[in-house]
Amino acid sequence: MSSSDVILKGVGLHKFFEGVHALNGTSIDLIEGDLLGVVGENGAGKSTLLKVLVGEHDKNSGEIFYRGKEVNWNNPYQAMLEGVGLVHQRPYLVPELTAAENIFLGKEFTTKHLLDASTLNKKAEELLKKYPINLNFDLSLLASEMSAGQREITEILKVLSYDPKILILDEPTASLAKDESEQLMIIIRQLNKEKNLSVIFISHRIEEVFDLCTRIVVLRNGKRVGEVDRNDFDKDKIIYMIINRNLSEFYPSKEGQQGDCFLEVKNFISEDLKDISIKVDGGEIVGLYGLSGAGMTELVESIFGVEAINSGKLYLHGQSMKSIKTSELINNNIYFVPEDRDIKGLFKDFSIKENLVISHIAHLLPGFLINRIKEKNIVKKGLKDHNIIYSNIDQEISSLSGGNQQKVVIAKWLQKECDVLILDDPTVGVDIGTKREVYLILRELTKQGKAIILVSSDILEIIGMADRIYTMREGAVSAELSGNEINQKNILENVL
């Protein structure tokens, strides 16, 4: 590689956020026509690096070069005009505008000094046909009414409308459906092949990075710790570089002592569930695994009183509940971490502090007036205990990385004594380091004699974490596996 091959380069970049050294002498070079992956655990500096490169964050020191010349862009728009486009992990859209209007914001079409809405909508439709991530996407939808995936599609189309020479993507598939993610990969490869598009790609999904990229740069604690070429891609090697430990140490050992039955489901029947009976004892992790739509989410939501059942009984410590009420379950120290943290797990407009105490506020802060000093101490201890990286407890929860947000969802329940913790796919969309931290939290709870119900769409995760597994198929339990029965072959035979 000669210096003339490098189209974008960052050298010795440092960035501080209120005492957090987010980038610590980080360097990166993007070869023209390259498909470069950037991986690292939560807080490694990946998103910060991309934002510094395009001028969204000011660097404290270091140099950035584009086509051999030093640049100091003041904002991403300046970078975009020169051919460097960043697709954000959390898109910046105007809520009151449609998808089409957001795509062409700042370069609207006019006729006789009047906005030409017809041309704008036509051009947006042409753009979607050119880059068909989802041809059924309604471009007239207001941003305020969009799902996370629709917002991501809008952001991607917006950046592609500038015909960039460099496309920088920060977790673009985290909120996309599987078919949309696959279509995006096809589009990226096509642009790379036909237009020599250079790409920097961040994803927590290692397999996705392996499939797309020709090189991988690994970050850890704000530092670049290695680079791997495609011929040397190896999952164990990359994970070791990311978390600084072997893959064999990734899942904590299953050492919990099984106790009495904490929670038992008997004959749950609903529109989605077919006569389901399961139980979980103190000191164990019970896994629920099946194909998408097999009923795992419906089951755990029914246990927690979120979804209604037609018939069946729920027993806590051997006592039957007269009716399944979420409030009563919480009072009995039964808690639930839902599948979609953005919609069901967090108050997105609230601060870190407010999110952390709200589930048990009457217990943590009794009295008519909130003791702010006590609240601050409780929050800081909770954040420290769960290794949550933050700048200020009053910052909006949405400003945290996805991994740190997920740890807040778990930590908010554990501010009070927990008997049973139910989790629905808690590690989806989080980095490898955060996954390991979640696993350690769950195992520590079982060592304390607590009971865990874990839904996971990752078969290796369910094998690595569960002491017993209920496989599910078409809304029913198809098998119960334990001990040496827990392996990929047995699981797949009972879910397919």
Tab-separated table of C-alpha atoms in Angstrom:
chain	number	residue	atom	x	y	z
A	1	MET	CA	0.000	0.000	0.000
A	2	SER	CA	1.465	3.347	-1.029
A	3	SER	CA	0.498	6.691	0.464
A	4	SER	CA	-1.213	7.581	-2.812
A	5	ASP	CA	-3.655	4.673	-2.290
A	6	VAL	CA	-4.971	6.139	0.965
A	7	ILE	CA	-8.067	8.310	0.430
A	8	LEU	CA	-8.855	9.113	4.102
A	9	LYS	CA	-6.487	9.006	7.037
A	10	GLY	CA	-6.600	9.869	10.718
A	11	VAL	CA	-3.307	10.100	12.617
A	12	GLY	CA	-2.839	10.183	16.404
A	13	LEU	CA	-6.410	11.266	17.146
A	14	HIS	CA	-7.333	12.187	20.729
A	15	LYS	CA	-10.801	13.061	21.993
A	16	PHE	CA	-11.960	13.741	25.565
A	17	PHE	CA	-15.545	13.886	26.876
A	18	GLU	CA	-15.765	15.280	30.399
A	19	GLY	CA	-12.863	13.205	31.640
A	20	VAL	CA	-13.478	10.174	29.378
A	21	HIS	CA	-10.558	9.587	26.993
A	22	ALA	CA	-12.692	8.332	24.092
A	23	LEU	CA	-9.889	8.333	21.501
A	24	ASN	CA	-6.344	7.774	22.718
A	25	GLY	CA	-3.893	8.317	19.875
A	26	THR	CA	-6.095	6.415	17.423
A	27	SER	CA	-5.018	6.140	13.782
A	28	ILE	CA	-6.888	4.778	10.780
A	29	ASP	CA	-6.286	4.682	7.028
A	30	LEU	CA	-8.863	3.942	4.347
A	31	ILE	CA	-7.506	2.739	1.011
A	32	GLU	CA	-9.412	3.902	-2.060
A	33	GLY	CA	-11.907	1.213	-3.012
A	34	ASP	CA	-11.464	-0.552	0.318
A	35	LEU	CA	-14.228	-2.127	2.427
A	36	LEU	CA	-12.861	-1.473	5.915
A	37	GLY	CA	-14.519	-2.873	9.026
A	38	VAL	CA	-14.081	-1.277	12.443
A	39	VAL	CA	-14.901	-3.461	15.452
A	40	GLY	CA	-14.568	-3.166	19.197
A	41	GLU	CA	-16.618	-3.513	22.335
A	42	ASN	CA	-18.940	-0.888	23.732
A	43	GLY	CA	-17.026	2.296	24.562
A	44	ALA	CA	-14.042	1.329	22.414
A	45	GLY	CA	-14.324	4.599	20.469
A	46	LYS	CA	-15.764	3.404	17.165
A	47	SER	CA	-18.588	5.931	16.765
A	48	THR	CA	-16.442	8.722	18.201
A	49	LEU	CA	-13.733	7.983	15.631
A	50	LEU	CA	-16.194	8.257	12.728
A	51	LYS	CA	-17.666	11.497	14.064
A	52	VAL	CA	-14.216	13.023	14.516
A	53	LEU	CA	-13.256	12.061	10.956
A	54	VAL	CA	-16.226	13.969	9.456
A	55	GLY	CA	-16.075	16.985	11.799
A	56	GLU	CA	-19.108	16.191	13.945
A	57	HIS	CA	-16.839	16.107	16.992
A	58	ASP	CA	-13.816	18.367	17.322
A	59	LYS	CA	-10.626	16.421	17.939
A	60	ASN	CA	-8.423	17.512	20.836
A	61	SER	CA	-5.310	16.653	18.849
A	62	GLY	CA	-4.216	14.661	15.816
A	63	GLU	CA	-4.472	15.093	12.054
A	64	ILE	CA	-6.983	14.107	9.360
A	65	PHE	CA	-6.053	13.827	5.688
A	66	TYR	CA	-8.381	13.493	2.696
A	67	ARG	CA	-6.825	12.731	-0.680
A	68	GLY	CA	-3.415	13.645	0.736
A	69	LYS	CA	-4.399	17.072	2.087
A	70	GLU	CA	-5.019	17.902	5.726
A	71	VAL	CA	-8.659	18.771	6.431
A	72	ASN	CA	-10.500	20.227	9.416
A	73	TRP	CA	-14.186	19.966	8.602
A	74	ASN	CA	-16.444	21.883	10.987
A	75	ASN	CA	-19.431	19.608	10.513
A	76	PRO	CA	-20.530	16.487	8.582
A	77	TYR	CA	-22.196	18.614	5.904
A	78	GLN	CA	-18.832	20.064	4.859
A	79	ALA	CA	-17.445	16.534	4.646
A	80	MET	CA	-20.484	15.423	2.655
A	81	LEU	CA	-20.000	18.169	0.093
A	82	GLU	CA	-16.465	16.896	-0.461
A	83	GLY	CA	-17.644	13.315	-0.914
A	84	VAL	CA	-17.466	11.815	2.592
A	85	GLY	CA	-20.869	10.739	3.921
A	86	LEU	CA	-21.642	9.408	7.402
A	87	VAL	CA	-24.740	7.295	8.111
A	88	HIS	CA	-25.392	7.694	11.830
A	89	GLN	CA	-26.300	4.894	14.203
A	90	ARG	CA	-29.166	7.116	15.366
A	91	PRO	CA	-30.344	9.132	12.336
A	92	TYR	CA	-30.730	12.894	12.603
A	93	LEU	CA	-34.077	13.578	10.943
A	94	VAL	CA	-36.595	16.415	11.217
A	95	PRO	CA	-39.678	14.838	12.862
A	96	GLU	CA	-42.188	17.070	11.064
A	97	LEU	CA	-40.866	16.242	7.573
A	98	THR	CA	-41.561	13.201	5.409
A	99	ALA	CA	-38.910	10.705	4.399
A	100	ALA	CA	-38.653	12.332	0.952
A	101	GLU	CA	-38.329	15.814	2.467
A	102	ASN	CA	-35.653	14.636	4.909
A	103	ILE	CA	-33.689	12.990	2.108
A	104	PHE	CA	-33.455	16.226	0.114
A	105	LEU	CA	-33.354	18.639	3.041
A	106	GLY	CA	-31.051	21.515	2.120
A	107	LYS	CA	-31.185	20.813	-1.609
A	108	GLU	CA	-34.896	21.075	-2.315
A	109	PHE	CA	-36.278	21.337	-5.836
A	110	THR	CA	-37.966	24.633	-6.746
A	111	THR	CA	-39.996	26.065	-9.596
A	112	LYS	CA	-40.156	29.861	-9.847
A	113	HIS	CA	-38.801	30.129	-6.275
A	114	LEU	CA	-41.525	27.828	-4.948
A	115	LEU	CA	-40.917	24.378	-3.493
A	116	ASP	CA	-41.622	21.752	-6.141
A	117	ALA	CA	-43.053	18.925	-4.039
A	118	SER	CA	-43.936	16.844	-7.073
A	119	THR	CA	-40.360	16.768	-8.359
A	120	LEU	CA	-39.017	16.127	-4.856
A	121	ASN	CA	-41.278	13.108	-4.385
A	122	LYS	CA	-40.480	11.813	-7.854
A	123	LYS	CA	-36.727	12.089	-7.252
A	124	ALA	CA	-37.109	10.318	-3.902
A	125	GLU	CA	-38.966	7.443	-5.592
A	126	GLU	CA	-36.217	7.223	-8.236
A	127	LEU	CA	-33.590	7.137	-5.498
A	128	LEU	CA	-35.394	4.302	-3.690
A	129	LYS	CA	-35.599	2.305	-6.941
A	130	LYS	CA	-31.885	2.913	-7.505
A	131	TYR	CA	-31.064	1.765	-3.958
A	132	PRO	CA	-33.915	-0.685	-3.171
A	133	ILE	CA	-33.290	-1.400	0.509
A	134	ASN	CA	-37.062	-1.791	0.845
A	135	LEU	CA	-39.157	-0.988	-2.219
A	136	ASN	CA	-42.311	-0.929	-0.086
A	137	PHE	CA	-41.004	1.912	2.059
A	138	ASP	CA	-43.522	4.767	2.186
A	139	LEU	CA	-41.565	7.948	1.407
A	140	SER	CA	-44.525	10.120	2.468
A	141	LEU	CA	-44.230	8.902	6.066
A	142	LEU	CA	-43.364	11.556	8.648
A	143	ALA	CA	-40.124	10.952	10.521
A	144	SER	CA	-42.039	11.203	13.803
A	145	GLU	CA	-44.142	8.204	12.731
A	146	MET	CA	-41.270	6.023	11.532
A	147	SER	CA	-39.883	2.887	13.115
A	148	ALA	CA	-36.152	2.763	13.847
A	149	GLY	CA	-35.604	0.763	10.662
A	150	GLN	CA	-37.501	3.263	8.510
A	151	ARG	CA	-35.460	6.096	9.986
A	152	GLU	CA	-32.283	4.214	9.122
A	153	ILE	CA	-33.399	3.674	5.513
A	154	THR	CA	-34.160	7.401	5.213
A	155	GLU	CA	-30.709	8.298	6.552
A	156	ILE	CA	-28.962	5.893	4.171
A	157	LEU	CA	-30.869	7.249	1.154
A	158	LYS	CA	-30.121	10.805	2.240
A	159	VAL	CA	-26.376	10.153	2.268
A	160	LEU	CA	-26.461	8.176	-0.989
A	161	SER	CA	-28.289	11.066	-2.692
A	162	TYR	CA	-24.977	12.982	-2.505
A	163	ASP	CA	-23.212	10.246	-4.508
A	164	PRO	CA	-20.347	10.024	-1.973
A	165	LYS	CA	-16.834	8.775	-2.729
A	166	ILE	CA	-16.568	7.473	0.835
A	167	LEU	CA	-19.517	5.914	2.663
A	168	ILE	CA	-19.138	5.608	6.442
A	169	LEU	CA	-21.757	3.433	8.124
A	170	ASP	CA	-22.204	3.251	11.906
A	171	GLU	CA	-24.237	0.145	12.828
A	172	PRO	CA	-26.501	0.511	9.753
A	173	THR	CA	-28.145	-2.899	10.095
A	174	ALA	CA	-28.892	-2.777	13.833
A	175	SER	CA	-32.496	-1.673	13.246
A	176	LEU	CA	-33.054	-3.135	9.759
A	177	ALA	CA	-34.974	-6.321	9.021
A	178	LYS	CA	-32.924	-9.263	7.782
A	179	ASP	CA	-33.959	-8.855	4.129
A	180	GLU	CA	-33.259	-5.092	4.298
A	181	SER	CA	-29.793	-5.756	5.727
A	182	GLU	CA	-29.068	-8.246	2.969
A	183	GLN	CA	-30.226	-5.785	0.320
A	184	LEU	CA	-28.028	-3.052	1.809
A	185	MET	CA	-24.996	-5.361	1.559
A	186	ILE	CA	-25.788	-5.999	-2.112
A	187	ILE	CA	-26.000	-2.245	-2.767
A	188	ILE	CA	-22.681	-1.563	-1.006
A	189	ARG	CA	-20.878	-4.302	-2.953
A	190	GLN	CA	-22.379	-3.048	-6.215
A	191	LEU	CA	-21.272	0.548	-5.571
A	192	ASN	CA	-17.843	-0.666	-4.536
A	193	LYS	CA	-17.491	-2.675	-7.731
A	194	GLU	CA	-19.015	-0.199	-10.185
A	195	LYS	CA	-17.902	3.141	-8.677
A	196	ASN	CA	-14.915	2.102	-6.563
A	197	LEU	CA	-16.792	3.364	-3.499
A	198	SER	CA	-14.646	3.315	-0.361
A	199	VAL	CA	-16.441	2.145	2.790
A	200	ILE	CA	-15.896	2.232	6.548
A	201	PHE	CA	-18.331	-0.178	8.197
A	202	ILE	CA	-19.096	-0.612	11.916
A	203	SER	CA	-21.156	-3.550	13.144
A	204	HIS	CA	-21.374	-5.633	16.315
A	205	ARG	CA	-22.248	-8.607	14.110
A	206	ILE	CA	-18.857	-10.173	13.450
A	207	GLU	CA	-20.168	-12.465	10.709
A	208	GLU	CA	-21.565	-9.434	8.868
A	209	VAL	CA	-18.177	-7.698	8.985
A	210	PHE	CA	-16.417	-10.879	7.801
A	211	ASP	CA	-18.837	-11.213	4.898
A	212	LEU	CA	-18.522	-7.631	3.642
A	213	CYS	CA	-15.088	-6.291	4.499
A	214	THR	CA	-11.599	-6.751	3.074
A	215	ARG	CA	-9.802	-5.463	6.202
A	216	ILE	CA	-10.709	-5.083	9.857
A	217	VAL	CA	-9.343	-2.572	12.358
A	218	VAL	CA	-9.853	-3.416	16.031
A	219	LEU	CA	-10.285	-0.741	18.719
A	220	ARG	CA	-10.094	-1.250	22.473
A	221	ASN	CA	-10.400	1.484	25.106
A	222	GLY	CA	-9.982	4.230	22.511
A	223	LYS	CA	-6.823	2.703	21.024
A	224	ARG	CA	-6.168	0.858	17.803
A	225	VAL	CA	-4.932	-2.563	18.904
A	226	GLY	CA	-4.680	-4.388	15.598
A	227	GLU	CA	-5.551	-4.870	11.951
A	228	VAL	CA	-6.479	-8.078	10.150
A	229	ASP	CA	-6.605	-8.723	6.389
A	230	ARG	CA	-9.374	-10.824	4.865
A	231	ASN	CA	-7.124	-13.871	4.366
A	232	ASP	CA	-6.524	-13.950	8.130
A	233	PHE	CA	-10.122	-13.415	9.320
A	234	ASP	CA	-10.725	-15.681	12.310
A	235	LYS	CA	-13.553	-15.183	14.799
A	236	ASP	CA	-11.604	-16.410	17.826
A	237	LYS	CA	-8.682	-14.151	16.959
A	238	ILE	CA	-10.859	-11.069	16.467
A	239	ILE	CA	-12.803	-11.656	19.693
A	240	TYR	CA	-9.539	-12.060	21.613
A	241	MET	CA	-8.341	-8.719	20.215
A	242	ILE	CA	-11.643	-7.041	21.116
A	243	ILE	CA	-12.032	-8.278	24.697
A	244	ASN	CA	-8.446	-9.319	25.472
A	245	ARG	CA	-9.470	-12.843	26.496
A	246	ASN	CA	-9.996	-16.210	24.770
A	247	LEU	CA	-13.371	-17.294	23.393
A	248	SER	CA	-13.309	-20.291	25.756
A	249	GLU	CA	-13.610	-17.791	28.625
A	250	PHE	CA	-16.493	-15.931	26.982
A	251	TYR	CA	-19.331	-17.739	28.767
A	252	PRO	CA	-19.048	-17.968	32.566
A	253	SER	CA	-18.910	-21.477	33.997
A	254	LYS	CA	-22.198	-23.074	35.061
A	255	GLU	CA	-21.620	-23.311	38.798
A	256	GLY	CA	-24.997	-22.331	40.237
A	257	GLN	CA	-26.544	-24.482	42.989
A	258	GLN	CA	-30.105	-25.402	42.061
A	259	GLY	CA	-32.669	-24.517	44.705
A	260	ASP	CA	-36.421	-24.606	45.126
A	261	CYS	CA	-38.875	-23.782	42.350
A	262	PHE	CA	-39.290	-19.991	42.142
A	263	LEU	CA	-41.718	-19.692	39.242
A	264	GLU	CA	-43.899	-22.207	37.437
A	265	VAL	CA	-46.147	-21.845	34.405
A	266	LYS	CA	-48.937	-24.423	34.077
A	267	ASN	CA	-51.013	-24.900	30.950
A	268	PHE	CA	-50.752	-21.395	29.459
A	269	ILE	CA	-53.117	-21.122	26.515
A	270	SER	CA	-53.633	-18.020	24.360
A	271	GLU	CA	-53.959	-17.071	20.733
A	272	ASP	CA	-50.197	-17.655	20.364
A	273	LEU	CA	-49.515	-20.286	23.063
A	274	LYS	CA	-50.563	-23.946	23.079
A	275	ASP	CA	-50.831	-25.441	26.566
A	276	ILE	CA	-47.358	-24.444	27.778
A	277	SER	CA	-45.904	-25.581	31.113
A	278	ILE	CA	-42.396	-24.634	32.272
A	279	LYS	CA	-40.635	-23.944	35.565
A	280	VAL	CA	-37.472	-22.247	36.787
A	281	ASP	CA	-35.651	-22.996	40.030
A	282	GLY	CA	-33.472	-20.749	42.115
A	283	GLY	CA	-29.820	-20.824	41.035
A	284	GLU	CA	-30.441	-21.753	37.400
A	285	ILE	CA	-30.767	-20.158	33.982
A	286	VAL	CA	-33.615	-21.599	31.933
A	287	GLY	CA	-33.291	-20.916	28.219
A	288	LEU	CA	-36.133	-20.565	25.719
A	289	TYR	CA	-35.140	-21.172	22.116
A	290	GLY	CA	-36.989	-21.527	18.841
A	291	LEU	CA	-37.286	-20.084	15.370
A	292	SER	CA	-38.698	-16.591	14.906
A	293	GLY	CA	-42.424	-16.625	15.686
A	294	ALA	CA	-42.280	-19.841	17.739
A	295	GLY	CA	-43.803	-18.064	20.755
A	296	MET	CA	-40.898	-17.300	23.115
A	297	THR	CA	-41.614	-13.560	23.320
A	298	GLU	CA	-45.350	-14.180	23.703
A	299	LEU	CA	-44.651	-16.606	26.550
A	300	VAL	CA	-42.410	-14.310	28.616
A	301	GLU	CA	-44.694	-11.330	28.031
A	302	SER	CA	-47.630	-13.457	29.228
A	303	ILE	CA	-45.686	-14.481	32.332
A	304	PHE	CA	-45.065	-10.805	33.143
A	305	GLY	CA	-48.697	-9.834	32.535
A	306	VAL	CA	-48.020	-7.833	29.373
A	307	GLU	CA	-49.976	-10.245	27.155
A	308	ALA	CA	-53.273	-11.824	28.245
A	309	ILE	CA	-53.834	-15.572	28.380
A	310	ASN	CA	-57.107	-17.437	27.894
A	311	SER	CA	-56.344	-20.003	30.570
A	312	GLY	CA	-53.520	-21.315	32.729
A	313	LYS	CA	-51.921	-20.714	36.108
A	314	LEU	CA	-48.768	-18.952	37.307
A	315	TYR	CA	-47.161	-20.075	40.572
A	316	LEU	CA	-44.638	-18.063	42.606
A	317	HIS	CA	-42.774	-20.073	45.242
A	318	GLY	CA	-45.502	-22.700	45.017
A	319	GLN	CA	-48.376	-20.245	45.507
A	320	SER	CA	-50.880	-19.710	42.712
A	321	MET	CA	-51.533	-16.121	41.599
A	322	LYS	CA	-55.236	-15.291	41.463
A	323	SER	CA	-54.575	-13.136	38.414
A	324	ILE	CA	-51.396	-12.259	36.537
A	325	LYS	CA	-50.695	-8.586	37.142
A	326	THR	CA	-47.431	-6.857	36.280
A	327	SER	CA	-47.559	-4.687	39.399
A	328	GLU	CA	-47.994	-7.714	41.654
A	329	LEU	CA	-45.109	-9.513	39.950
A	330	ILE	CA	-42.856	-6.502	40.492
A	331	ASN	CA	-43.906	-6.408	44.151
A	332	ASN	CA	-42.823	-10.064	44.341
A	333	ASN	CA	-39.388	-9.211	42.859
A	334	ILE	CA	-40.111	-10.665	39.398
A	335	TYR	CA	-38.695	-8.411	36.676
A	336	PHE	CA	-38.656	-8.352	32.867
A	337	VAL	CA	-36.107	-7.014	30.356
A	338	PRO	CA	-38.073	-6.704	27.076
A	339	GLU	CA	-36.932	-7.418	23.549
A	340	ASP	CA	-37.117	-3.804	22.283
A	341	ARG	CA	-35.365	-1.539	24.779
A	342	ASP	CA	-36.132	1.638	22.793
A	343	ILE	CA	-39.913	1.154	22.922
A	344	LYS	CA	-40.493	-1.038	25.973
A	345	GLY	CA	-37.371	-0.804	28.120
A	346	LEU	CA	-36.453	2.870	28.433
A	347	PHE	CA	-37.975	6.332	28.623
A	348	LYS	CA	-36.022	7.806	25.719
A	349	ASP	CA	-36.629	11.442	26.695
A	350	PHE	CA	-35.535	10.835	30.291
A	351	SER	CA	-32.040	11.126	31.723
A	352	ILE	CA	-29.826	8.250	32.798
A	353	LYS	CA	-30.652	9.094	36.405
A	354	GLU	CA	-34.414	9.065	35.852
A	355	ASN	CA	-34.335	5.791	33.933
A	356	LEU	CA	-32.238	4.082	36.584
A	357	VAL	CA	-34.491	4.880	39.551
A	358	ILE	CA	-37.961	4.966	38.006
A	359	SER	CA	-38.794	1.249	38.297
A	360	HIS	CA	-38.337	1.247	42.092
A	361	ILE	CA	-38.662	4.942	42.913
A	362	ALA	CA	-41.068	4.423	45.838
A	363	HIS	CA	-38.684	1.886	47.361
A	364	LEU	CA	-35.459	3.765	46.689
A	365	LEU	CA	-36.738	7.248	47.474
A	366	PRO	CA	-39.692	7.000	49.875
A	367	GLY	CA	-41.383	10.159	50.989
A	368	PHE	CA	-43.236	13.047	49.397
A	369	LEU	CA	-40.074	14.843	48.190
A	370	ILE	CA	-37.155	13.203	46.417
A	371	ASN	CA	-33.877	13.373	48.325
A	372	ARG	CA	-31.614	14.493	45.477
A	373	ILE	CA	-28.388	13.647	47.308
A	374	LYS	CA	-29.590	10.125	48.062
A	375	GLU	CA	-30.830	9.762	44.479
A	376	LYS	CA	-27.458	10.829	43.100
A	377	ASN	CA	-25.616	8.343	45.320
A	378	ILE	CA	-27.965	5.496	44.349
A	379	VAL	CA	-27.562	6.251	40.650
A	380	LYS	CA	-23.782	6.547	40.761
A	381	LYS	CA	-23.491	3.256	42.634
A	382	GLY	CA	-25.792	1.519	40.146
A	383	LEU	CA	-23.801	2.830	37.196
A	384	LYS	CA	-20.515	1.785	38.791
A	385	ASP	CA	-21.766	-1.673	39.784
A	386	HIS	CA	-22.815	-2.394	36.205
A	387	ASN	CA	-19.817	-0.769	34.507
A	388	ILE	CA	-21.955	1.738	32.597
A	389	ILE	CA	-19.892	4.351	30.758
A	390	TYR	CA	-21.365	7.854	30.949
A	391	SER	CA	-20.363	11.508	31.250
A	392	ASN	CA	-23.117	12.902	33.476
A	393	ILE	CA	-26.049	11.240	35.241
A	394	ASP	CA	-28.334	13.990	33.899
A	395	GLN	CA	-27.497	13.330	30.231
A	396	GLU	CA	-30.273	11.865	28.082
A	397	ILE	CA	-30.348	8.085	28.016
A	398	SER	CA	-30.387	8.221	24.199
A	399	SER	CA	-26.890	9.728	24.228
A	400	LEU	CA	-25.441	6.455	25.554
A	401	SER	CA	-24.232	3.688	23.273
A	402	GLY	CA	-26.583	0.772	22.676
A	403	GLY	CA	-24.621	-1.481	25.006
A	404	ASN	CA	-24.697	1.008	27.865
A	405	GLN	CA	-28.429	1.609	27.335
A	406	GLN	CA	-29.046	-2.129	27.612
A	407	LYS	CA	-27.060	-2.296	30.845
A	408	VAL	CA	-29.254	0.507	32.226
A	409	VAL	CA	-32.380	-1.538	31.356
A	410	ILE	CA	-30.998	-4.431	33.419
A	411	ALA	CA	-29.511	-2.279	36.193
A	412	LYS	CA	-32.754	-0.368	36.836
A	413	TRP	CA	-34.442	-3.599	37.987
A	414	LEU	CA	-31.502	-4.715	40.093
A	415	GLN	CA	-31.656	-1.597	42.279
A	416	LYS	CA	-34.007	-3.704	44.420
A	417	GLU	CA	-33.888	-7.342	45.522
A	418	CYS	CA	-34.552	-9.672	42.578
A	419	ASP	CA	-35.907	-13.240	42.761
A	420	VAL	CA	-36.604	-13.915	39.077
A	421	LEU	CA	-35.211	-11.976	36.116
A	422	ILE	CA	-36.790	-12.638	32.719
A	423	LEU	CA	-34.842	-11.432	29.667
A	424	ASP	CA	-35.982	-11.433	26.030
A	425	ASP	CA	-32.967	-11.443	23.663
A	426	PRO	CA	-30.983	-9.035	25.894
A	427	THR	CA	-27.769	-9.080	23.843
A	428	VAL	CA	-29.176	-8.313	20.381
A	429	GLY	CA	-27.442	-5.288	18.859
A	430	VAL	CA	-24.830	-4.925	21.597
A	431	ASP	CA	-21.085	-5.404	21.335
A	432	ILE	CA	-19.124	-8.454	22.407
A	433	GLY	CA	-17.788	-6.817	25.563
A	434	THR	CA	-21.279	-5.864	26.734
A	435	LYS	CA	-22.517	-9.398	26.008
A	436	ARG	CA	-19.819	-10.761	28.297
A	437	GLU	CA	-20.798	-8.271	31.020
A	438	VAL	CA	-24.482	-9.283	30.735
A	439	TYR	CA	-23.494	-12.942	31.043
A	440	LEU	CA	-21.464	-12.213	34.173
A	441	ILE	CA	-24.415	-10.325	35.717
A	442	LEU	CA	-26.738	-13.286	35.079
A	443	ARG	CA	-24.289	-15.827	36.489
A	444	GLU	CA	-23.685	-13.699	39.567
A	445	LEU	CA	-27.450	-13.681	40.165
A	446	THR	CA	-27.630	-17.486	39.958
A	447	LYS	CA	-24.731	-17.751	42.411
A	448	GLN	CA	-26.905	-15.717	44.774
A	449	GLY	CA	-29.678	-18.286	44.308
A	450	LYS	CA	-31.786	-16.183	41.919
A	451	ALA	CA	-33.704	-17.599	38.947
A	452	ILE	CA	-33.256	-16.514	35.320
A	453	ILE	CA	-35.430	-17.071	32.250
A	454	LEU	CA	-33.448	-16.239	29.108
A	455	VAL	CA	-34.897	-15.968	25.603
A	456	SER	CA	-32.200	-15.846	22.928
A	457	SER	CA	-32.148	-15.996	19.143
A	458	ASP	CA	-28.435	-16.966	19.288
A	459	ILE	CA	-28.080	-20.741	19.578
A	460	LEU	CA	-24.470	-20.526	20.789
A	461	GLU	CA	-25.535	-18.080	23.511
A	462	ILE	CA	-28.340	-20.340	24.701
A	463	ILE	CA	-25.967	-23.336	24.779
A	464	GLY	CA	-23.276	-21.341	26.565
A	465	MET	CA	-25.570	-19.825	29.211
A	466	ALA	CA	-28.541	-22.112	29.919
A	467	ASP	CA	-28.609	-24.860	32.575
A	468	ARG	CA	-31.853	-26.163	31.066
A	469	ILE	CA	-33.508	-25.348	27.749
A	470	TYR	CA	-37.117	-25.492	26.614
A	471	THR	CA	-37.229	-25.594	22.826
A	472	MET	CA	-40.348	-24.152	21.188
A	473	ARG	CA	-42.101	-24.710	17.899
A	474	GLU	CA	-45.355	-23.133	16.673
A	475	GLY	CA	-46.363	-21.815	20.084
A	476	ALA	CA	-45.698	-25.036	21.997
A	477	VAL	CA	-42.825	-26.537	24.002
A	478	SER	CA	-41.252	-29.236	21.837
A	479	ALA	CA	-38.578	-30.525	24.259
A	480	GLU	CA	-36.804	-29.968	27.565
A	481	LEU	CA	-33.009	-30.394	27.479
A	482	SER	CA	-30.457	-30.422	30.277
A	483	GLY	CA	-26.864	-31.429	30.969
A	484	ASN	CA	-25.223	-33.307	28.099
A	485	GLU	CA	-28.447	-33.080	26.097
A	486	ILE	CA	-27.723	-29.385	25.483
A	487	ASN	CA	-26.037	-29.293	22.088
A	488	GLN	CA	-26.712	-27.781	18.689
A	489	LYS	CA	-27.938	-31.033	17.127
A	490	ASN	CA	-30.577	-31.729	19.782
A	491	ILE	CA	-31.783	-28.131	19.825
A	492	LEU	CA	-32.179	-27.891	16.051
A	493	GLU	CA	-33.945	-31.257	15.845
A	494	ASN	CA	-36.594	-29.911	18.205
A	495	VAL	CA	-37.151	-26.470	16.659
A	496	LEU	CA	-37.153	-27.348	12.949
